[in-house]
Coordinates of C-alpha atoms and ligand atoms in Angstrom, one line a residue:
M1 CA 18.8 15.3 1.2
L2 CA 16.1 14.1 -1.1
E3 CA 14.9 16.2 -4.0
V4 CA 11.5 16.6 -2.3
Q5 CA 13.2 17.9 0.9
K6 CA 15.2 20.4 -1.2
L7 CA 12.1 21.6 -2.9
F8 CA 10.4 22.1 0.4
K9 CA 13.3 23.9 1.9
G10 CA 13.7 26.2 -1.1
K11 CA 10.1 27.4 -0.7
F12 CA 9.4 27.3 3.1
F13 CA 13.0 27.9 4.4
H14 CA 13.1 25.1 6.9
T15 CA 13.5 21.3 6.9
P16 CA 10.2 19.4 6.5
T17 CA 9.1 17.3 9.5
H18 CA 7.7 14.5 7.4
V19 CA 8.4 12.8 4.1
V20 CA 6.2 10.1 2.6
Q21 CA 6.2 8.4 -0.8
A22 CA 3.6 6.5 -2.9
P23 CA 4.6 4.5 -5.9
G24 CA 2.9 4.4 -9.3
R25 CA 1.3 1.2 -10.4
V26 CA 1.4 -0.8 -13.6
E27 CA -1.7 -2.7 -14.7
L28 CA -0.2 -5.9 -15.9
L29 CA -3.4 -7.6 -17.0
G30 CA -7.1 -6.7 -16.5
N31 CA -8.2 -3.6 -18.4
H32 CA -11.3 -1.9 -17.1
T33 CA -12.2 -4.9 -14.9
D34 CA -11.8 -3.3 -11.5
Y35 CA -15.0 -1.2 -11.3
N36 CA -16.9 -4.2 -12.7
D37 CA -16.0 -6.1 -9.4
G38 CA -13.5 -8.0 -11.5
V39 CA -9.9 -9.1 -11.0
V40 CA -6.7 -7.4 -12.1
L41 CA -3.0 -8.1 -11.9
S42 CA -0.8 -5.1 -11.1
F43 CA 2.5 -4.2 -9.5
A44 CA 3.9 -1.1 -7.8
V45 CA 6.7 0.5 -9.9
D46 CA 9.8 2.3 -8.7
K47 CA 8.5 5.7 -9.8
Y48 CA 7.0 7.8 -7.0
V49 CA 5.1 10.8 -5.8
Q50 CA 6.8 12.1 -2.7
I51 CA 5.4 14.7 -0.3
A52 CA 7.6 16.6 2.2
S53 CA 5.5 18.5 4.8
S54 CA 5.4 20.4 8.1
P55 CA 2.3 21.4 10.1
R56 CA 1.0 24.9 10.4
I57 CA -1.3 26.3 13.1
D58 CA -3.5 28.6 11.1
G59 CA -5.6 26.1 9.3
R60 CA -4.2 26.9 5.9
V61 CA -2.5 24.5 3.4
E62 CA 0.2 25.7 1.1
L63 CA 1.2 23.4 -1.7
I64 CA 3.9 23.5 -4.3
S65 CA 4.8 20.9 -6.9
S66 CA 7.9 20.0 -9.0
A67 CA 5.6 19.2 -11.9
F68 CA 3.4 22.4 -12.0
P69 CA 4.4 26.0 -11.8
E70 CA 1.2 27.0 -10.0
S71 CA 1.3 26.8 -6.2
E72 CA -1.9 26.6 -4.2
K73 CA -3.1 28.0 -0.9
F74 CA -6.4 27.3 0.9
F75 CA -8.1 26.9 4.2
I76 CA -8.9 23.3 5.2
S77 CA -12.4 24.6 5.9
E78 CA -12.7 25.8 2.3
L79 CA -12.0 22.9 0.0
N80 CA -13.0 24.2 -3.4
K81 CA -11.7 23.5 -6.9
N82 CA -9.4 26.1 -8.4
P83 CA -9.2 25.9 -12.2
A84 CA -5.8 27.6 -12.1
A85 CA -4.3 24.7 -10.1
P86 CA -6.2 21.5 -11.0
W87 CA -3.4 19.3 -9.8
A88 CA -4.3 20.3 -6.2
N89 CA -7.8 18.8 -6.6
Y90 CA -6.4 15.4 -5.8
V91 CA -5.0 16.7 -2.5
K92 CA -8.2 18.7 -1.7
G93 CA -10.4 15.7 -2.5
V94 CA -8.5 13.5 0.0
L95 CA -8.6 16.2 2.7
Q96 CA -12.4 16.5 2.2
R97 CA -12.9 12.8 2.6
L98 CA -10.7 12.7 5.7
R99 CA -12.8 15.3 7.2
K100 CA -15.9 13.3 6.4
H101 CA -14.3 10.4 8.2
N102 CA -13.8 12.5 11.2
V103 CA -10.1 12.6 11.0
H104 CA -9.0 15.8 12.7
F105 CA -6.1 17.7 11.2
S106 CA -4.8 21.2 10.9
G107 CA -3.1 23.1 8.0
F108 CA 0.3 22.3 6.6
N109 CA 2.9 23.3 4.1
A110 CA 3.8 20.7 1.5
A111 CA 6.1 20.1 -1.5
V112 CA 5.1 17.5 -4.0
Y113 CA 7.9 15.8 -6.0
G114 CA 7.2 13.2 -8.7
S115 CA 9.5 10.9 -10.5
L116 CA 6.4 9.3 -11.9
P117 CA 5.5 10.6 -15.3
M118 CA 2.1 12.2 -15.4
G119 CA -0.6 11.2 -17.9
A120 CA 1.2 8.0 -18.8
G121 CA -1.4 5.7 -17.3
L122 CA 0.8 4.8 -14.3
G123 CA -1.5 5.9 -11.6
S124 CA 0.1 9.3 -10.8
S125 CA -3.2 10.7 -9.6
A126 CA -3.7 7.8 -7.2
A127 CA -0.1 8.1 -6.0
L128 CA -0.7 11.8 -5.1
E129 CA -3.9 10.9 -3.3
V130 CA -2.3 8.1 -1.3
A131 CA 0.7 10.3 -0.5
T132 CA -1.7 13.0 0.8
A133 CA -3.5 10.6 3.0
L134 CA -0.2 9.3 4.4
T135 CA 1.0 12.9 5.0
V136 CA -2.0 13.6 7.2
R137 CA -1.6 10.3 9.0
E138 CA 2.0 11.3 9.8
M139 CA 1.0 14.6 11.2
H140 CA -2.2 13.5 12.9
P141 CA -1.9 9.8 13.5
H142 CA -5.2 7.9 13.2
S143 CA -6.4 4.4 12.2
L144 CA -8.7 4.5 9.3
T145 CA -11.8 2.3 8.8
D146 CA -14.4 2.5 6.1
T147 CA -16.7 4.5 8.4
G148 CA -14.4 6.7 10.4
S149 CA -11.2 6.9 12.3
T150 CA -10.3 5.1 15.5
V151 CA -7.5 5.0 18.1
P152 CA -4.3 6.5 16.8
P153 CA -1.4 4.0 16.2
K154 CA 1.6 4.2 18.5
R155 CA 5.0 5.4 17.3
D156 CA 8.0 3.2 17.9
R157 CA 11.1 4.4 19.8
R158 CA 12.4 6.2 16.7
G159 CA 9.1 8.0 16.3
R160 CA 7.9 6.0 13.3
L161 CA 4.3 4.9 12.9
R162 CA 3.7 1.2 12.3
P163 CA 2.9 0.4 8.7
L164 CA -0.8 0.3 7.7
K165 CA -2.6 -3.0 8.3
P166 CA -4.3 -4.6 5.3
A167 CA -7.7 -3.4 6.5
E168 CA -6.4 0.2 6.8
R169 CA -4.8 -0.1 3.4
L170 CA -8.2 -1.0 1.9
A171 CA -10.0 1.8 3.8
T172 CA -7.3 4.3 2.7
A173 CA -7.5 3.2 -0.9
R174 CA -11.3 3.5 -0.8
L175 CA -11.1 6.9 0.7
C176 CA -8.7 8.1 -2.0
Q177 CA -10.9 6.5 -4.7
A178 CA -13.9 8.3 -3.3
A179 CA -11.9 11.6 -3.5
E180 CA -11.3 10.9 -7.2
N181 CA -14.8 9.9 -7.9
H182 CA -16.6 12.7 -6.1
F183 CA -14.2 15.6 -5.9
V184 CA -12.2 15.2 -9.1
G185 CA -15.0 13.6 -11.1
V186 CA -13.4 10.5 -12.6
K187 CA -15.3 7.4 -11.9
S188 CA -12.2 5.2 -11.6
G189 CA -12.0 1.9 -9.8
L190 CA -9.9 0.8 -6.8
L191 CA -6.9 -0.6 -8.8
D192 CA -4.5 2.4 -8.7
Q193 CA -4.9 3.4 -5.0
L194 CA -4.9 -0.2 -3.7
S195 CA -1.8 -1.1 -5.8
S196 CA 0.1 1.9 -4.7
L197 CA -0.6 1.0 -1.0
S198 CA -0.2 -2.8 -1.3
G199 CA 2.8 -3.3 -3.6
K200 CA 5.3 -6.1 -2.8
K201 CA 8.8 -6.3 -4.0
F202 CA 9.3 -8.9 -6.8
H203 CA 5.6 -9.7 -6.8
A204 CA 2.6 -8.8 -8.8
M205 CA -0.7 -8.4 -7.0
L206 CA -3.9 -10.3 -7.8
I207 CA -6.6 -7.8 -6.8
D208 CA -10.1 -9.1 -6.5
C209 CA -12.5 -6.2 -6.5
Q210 CA -15.4 -8.3 -5.4
R211 CA -13.8 -9.8 -2.4
F212 CA -11.5 -6.8 -1.8
S213 CA -8.5 -9.1 -1.5
V214 CA -4.9 -8.6 -2.6
D215 CA -2.8 -11.7 -3.1
P216 CA 0.9 -11.5 -4.0
V217 CA 2.0 -13.5 -7.0
P218 CA 5.8 -14.1 -7.4
M219 CA 7.2 -12.6 -10.5
I220 CA 10.8 -13.8 -10.5
G221 CA 12.6 -15.2 -13.4
E222 CA 14.5 -14.5 -16.6
I223 CA 12.2 -11.6 -17.4
C224 CA 12.1 -7.9 -17.4
L225 CA 9.3 -5.4 -17.5
V226 CA 9.7 -2.4 -19.7
L227 CA 7.4 0.7 -20.1
C228 CA 7.1 2.5 -23.4
D229 CA 5.4 5.9 -23.0
S230 CA 3.7 6.8 -26.3
G231 CA 4.0 10.5 -25.3
V232 CA 0.3 11.0 -26.1
K233 CA -1.2 12.5 -23.0
H234 CA -3.8 10.4 -21.4
A235 CA -6.3 12.6 -19.4
L236 CA -8.9 10.6 -17.6
V237 CA -10.7 13.8 -16.6
G238 CA -13.3 14.5 -19.3
G239 CA -12.0 11.6 -21.4
G240 CA -13.7 8.4 -22.6
Y241 CA -13.0 6.6 -19.4
N242 CA -16.4 7.4 -17.7
E243 CA -18.2 6.5 -21.0
I244 CA -16.8 3.0 -20.9
R245 CA -17.8 2.6 -17.3
E246 CA -21.3 3.8 -18.0
Q247 CA -21.6 1.3 -20.8
C248 CA -20.5 -1.5 -18.5
E249 CA -22.9 -0.6 -15.8
A250 CA -25.8 -0.2 -18.3
A251 CA -24.9 -3.7 -19.7
A252 CA -25.0 -5.3 -16.3
K253 CA -28.3 -3.6 -15.5
A254 CA -29.8 -4.7 -18.8
L255 CA -28.8 -8.3 -17.9
G256 CA -30.4 -8.0 -14.5
Q257 CA -27.0 -8.2 -12.6
K258 CA -25.4 -5.9 -10.2
T259 CA -22.0 -6.0 -12.0
L260 CA -20.4 -7.7 -15.0
R261 CA -18.5 -9.9 -12.6
L262 CA -21.7 -11.9 -12.3
V263 CA -22.0 -12.3 -16.1
D264 CA -20.2 -15.0 -18.0
S265 CA -19.7 -15.5 -21.7
K266 CA -22.7 -17.9 -22.1
M267 CA -25.1 -15.5 -20.3
L268 CA -23.8 -12.7 -22.4
A269 CA -24.2 -14.5 -25.7
A270 CA -27.7 -15.7 -24.8
N271 CA -28.8 -12.1 -24.0
K272 CA -27.1 -10.2 -26.7
A273 CA -30.4 -8.8 -28.0
K274 CA -31.0 -6.9 -24.7
L275 CA -27.9 -4.8 -25.2
T276 CA -26.9 -2.0 -27.6
P277 CA -23.9 -2.9 -29.7
R278 CA -21.6 -0.7 -27.6
Q279 CA -22.8 -2.2 -24.3
Y280 CA -22.3 -5.7 -25.8
A281 CA -18.8 -4.9 -26.9
C282 CA -17.7 -3.5 -23.5
A283 CA -19.3 -6.4 -21.7
Y284 CA -17.7 -8.9 -24.1
H285 CA -14.3 -7.4 -23.3
V286 CA -14.8 -7.4 -19.5
T287 CA -16.2 -10.9 -19.1
R288 CA -13.3 -12.4 -21.2
E289 CA -10.7 -10.1 -19.6
I290 CA -11.7 -11.3 -16.1
Q291 CA -11.1 -14.9 -17.3
R292 CA -7.8 -13.9 -18.8
V293 CA -6.6 -12.5 -15.5
F294 CA -7.4 -15.8 -13.7
Y295 CA -5.5 -17.7 -16.4
G296 CA -2.7 -15.2 -16.3
E297 CA -2.3 -15.6 -12.6
Q298 CA -2.0 -19.4 -13.1
A299 CA 0.6 -18.8 -15.8
L300 CA 2.7 -16.6 -13.5
Q301 CA 2.4 -19.1 -10.6
A302 CA 3.8 -21.7 -13.0
D303 CA 6.5 -19.4 -14.4
E304 CA 5.0 -19.8 -17.8
F305 CA 5.9 -16.3 -19.0
A306 CA 5.4 -17.0 -22.7
L307 CA 1.8 -18.0 -22.0
F308 CA 1.4 -14.9 -19.8
G309 CA 2.7 -12.8 -22.6
E310 CA 0.1 -14.2 -25.0
Y311 CA -2.6 -13.1 -22.6
M312 CA -1.1 -9.6 -22.6
Y313 CA -1.4 -9.4 -26.4
Q314 CA -4.9 -10.7 -26.3
S315 CA -5.8 -8.2 -23.7
H316 CA -4.5 -5.3 -25.8
E317 CA -6.4 -6.5 -28.9
S318 CA -9.6 -6.8 -26.9
S319 CA -9.3 -3.3 -25.4
R320 CA -8.5 -1.9 -28.8
D321 CA -11.3 -3.6 -30.7
H322 CA -14.0 -3.8 -28.1
L323 CA -13.5 -1.0 -25.6
Q324 CA -11.9 1.2 -28.3
N325 CA -9.7 2.9 -25.8
S326 CA -6.4 2.5 -27.7
T327 CA -4.6 5.0 -29.9
P328 CA -2.6 4.5 -33.1
E329 CA 0.6 5.2 -31.0
L330 CA -0.2 2.5 -28.5
D331 CA -1.1 0.1 -31.3
L332 CA 2.2 0.9 -33.0
L333 CA 4.2 0.3 -29.8
V334 CA 2.5 -3.1 -29.4
E335 CA 3.1 -4.0 -33.0
L336 CA 6.8 -3.0 -32.9
A337 CA 7.3 -5.0 -29.7
R338 CA 5.6 -8.1 -31.2
E339 CA 8.1 -8.0 -34.0
H340 CA 11.1 -8.2 -31.6
P341 CA 12.3 -11.8 -30.8
A342 CA 12.9 -10.9 -27.1
T343 CA 9.3 -9.8 -26.4
L344 CA 7.0 -12.2 -24.7
G345 CA 4.0 -9.9 -24.4
A346 CA 2.9 -6.3 -24.7
R347 CA -0.3 -4.3 -24.0
M348 CA -1.5 -0.9 -23.1
T349 CA -1.6 -0.3 -19.4
G350 CA -4.2 1.8 -17.5
G351 CA -7.3 3.6 -18.6
G352 CA -6.3 4.0 -22.3
F353 CA -6.7 6.9 -24.7
G354 CA -2.9 7.4 -24.6
G355 CA -0.3 6.6 -22.1
A356 CA 2.1 3.7 -22.0
T357 CA 2.5 0.1 -22.9
I358 CA 3.9 -2.6 -20.6
N359 CA 6.2 -5.1 -22.2
L360 CA 7.3 -8.4 -20.9
V361 CA 10.8 -9.1 -22.2
K362 CA 13.5 -11.8 -22.0
R363 CA 16.1 -10.6 -19.5
G364 CA 19.1 -11.3 -21.6
A365 CA 18.0 -9.1 -24.4
V366 CA 16.3 -6.2 -22.6
E367 CA 18.8 -3.6 -23.6
V368 CA 18.7 -4.5 -27.3
F369 CA 14.9 -4.4 -27.0
M370 CA 14.9 -0.9 -25.5
E371 CA 17.2 0.4 -28.2
Y372 CA 15.1 -1.2 -30.9
M373 CA 11.8 0.3 -29.5
A374 CA 13.3 3.8 -29.2
L375 CA 14.8 3.7 -32.7
H376 CA 11.7 2.4 -34.5
Y377 CA 9.2 4.4 -32.6
E378 CA 11.1 7.6 -33.6
K379 CA 11.4 6.4 -37.2
R380 CA 7.7 5.8 -37.5
T381 CA 6.3 8.7 -35.6
G382 CA 9.1 11.3 -35.5
H383 CA 8.8 11.3 -31.6
K384 CA 11.5 10.4 -29.2
M385 CA 10.6 7.7 -26.7
K386 CA 12.8 6.5 -23.9
P387 CA 11.7 3.0 -22.7
M388 CA 11.8 2.6 -18.9
L389 CA 13.0 -0.5 -17.2
C390 CA 10.7 -1.2 -14.2
Q391 CA 11.6 -2.5 -10.8
V392 CA 8.8 -4.1 -8.8
V393 CA 8.7 -2.4 -5.4
D394 CA 6.9 -2.3 -2.1
G395 CA 3.9 -0.1 -1.6
A396 CA 3.5 3.4 -0.1
K397 CA 5.1 4.4 3.2
Ligands
GLA1 C1 -7.5 3.7 -14.6 C2 -8.4 3.7 -13.4 C3 -8.4 2.3 -12.8 C4 -8.7 1.2 -13.9 C5 -7.9 1.4 -15.1 C6 -8.3 0.5 -16.3 O1 -6.2 3.5 -14.3 O2 -7.9 4.6 -12.5 O3 -9.3 2.2 -11.8 O4 -10.1 1.2 -14.2 O5 -7.9 2.7 -15.6 O6 -8.2 -0.8 -16.0

């Protein structure tokens, strides 16, 4: 029995009828590009949010979580924030959006179990949102579009629903993003939700947020991906994330463009005087970072991992200097990694202001690298840090 099923049974005294899981995502290259209609490379990682559930008939939802002591109970007709259980906002936000999309559902009991560290910039919020959407789909099958829900998908002989089609993945990702933007109040882009839904084993994803396309990019070779969590909590809610987004949007507006995707380095340089220094710095980062992602994709396609690693370092430096969303701990992790001969590249991953770095490391020396990072990070900061080796996995199901 899975841990999530045990958790459910311990609370509700029966076996759950459904179990779903959504992986976290690692942003490999492309920092703060997604909501600028830009491109980003990411992969789904073998750390999950799982939800075990069973329907109820009284229109109530009762939630427990392995990560938070506070449980939460509410009617599906009363989806309000509860400051005593903020983690449940991600679930409520998705339920609210599903109702707006005319998806009919009743109450349920659910246990949430996470092997995905929270606040590490690995998309744990999105994974919870996606797992919530899939839980409702399991209990009340529907096919989601951007404007509503259509004919329910059929179950196979073993009672399983067919996997989401690409258009449904996009509609589900957008719905979850809307939940985060409007209910939780973080103006995040589509990266986390779409990566959690679209992951492909052994592949990175090139996500184009202008065309809404997801293209797999093989990532197979003598390389390993290692996460180093700085241990400094990254909280997007109320953090500097929204500020960066506002600067980017204001910059695009001042340049007469809908988004920064439509701005290139030349146009930016020629119109520098129209922007505040902060707007210019953010736009400078975004326009170059979008280019780096395209070059990075070519490097991965050609198995040029050392070149890809260079782009990772450049990306980190640009985020640090121009977006100013790094921390001394993240900078130290990148600096330590750079000193190790097995490292090909390192950068912060996700929104910033804490969280983790992602490191591209030569396969043969990955254990030595992990020991080295743990040892030196503790020496320099006094904090223990356990590097995590990543497997690149399939998306939510
Ligand atoms: C967070 C957001 C994403 C993206 C990244 C930064 O993870 O949720 O939408 O903007 O930060 O690239």
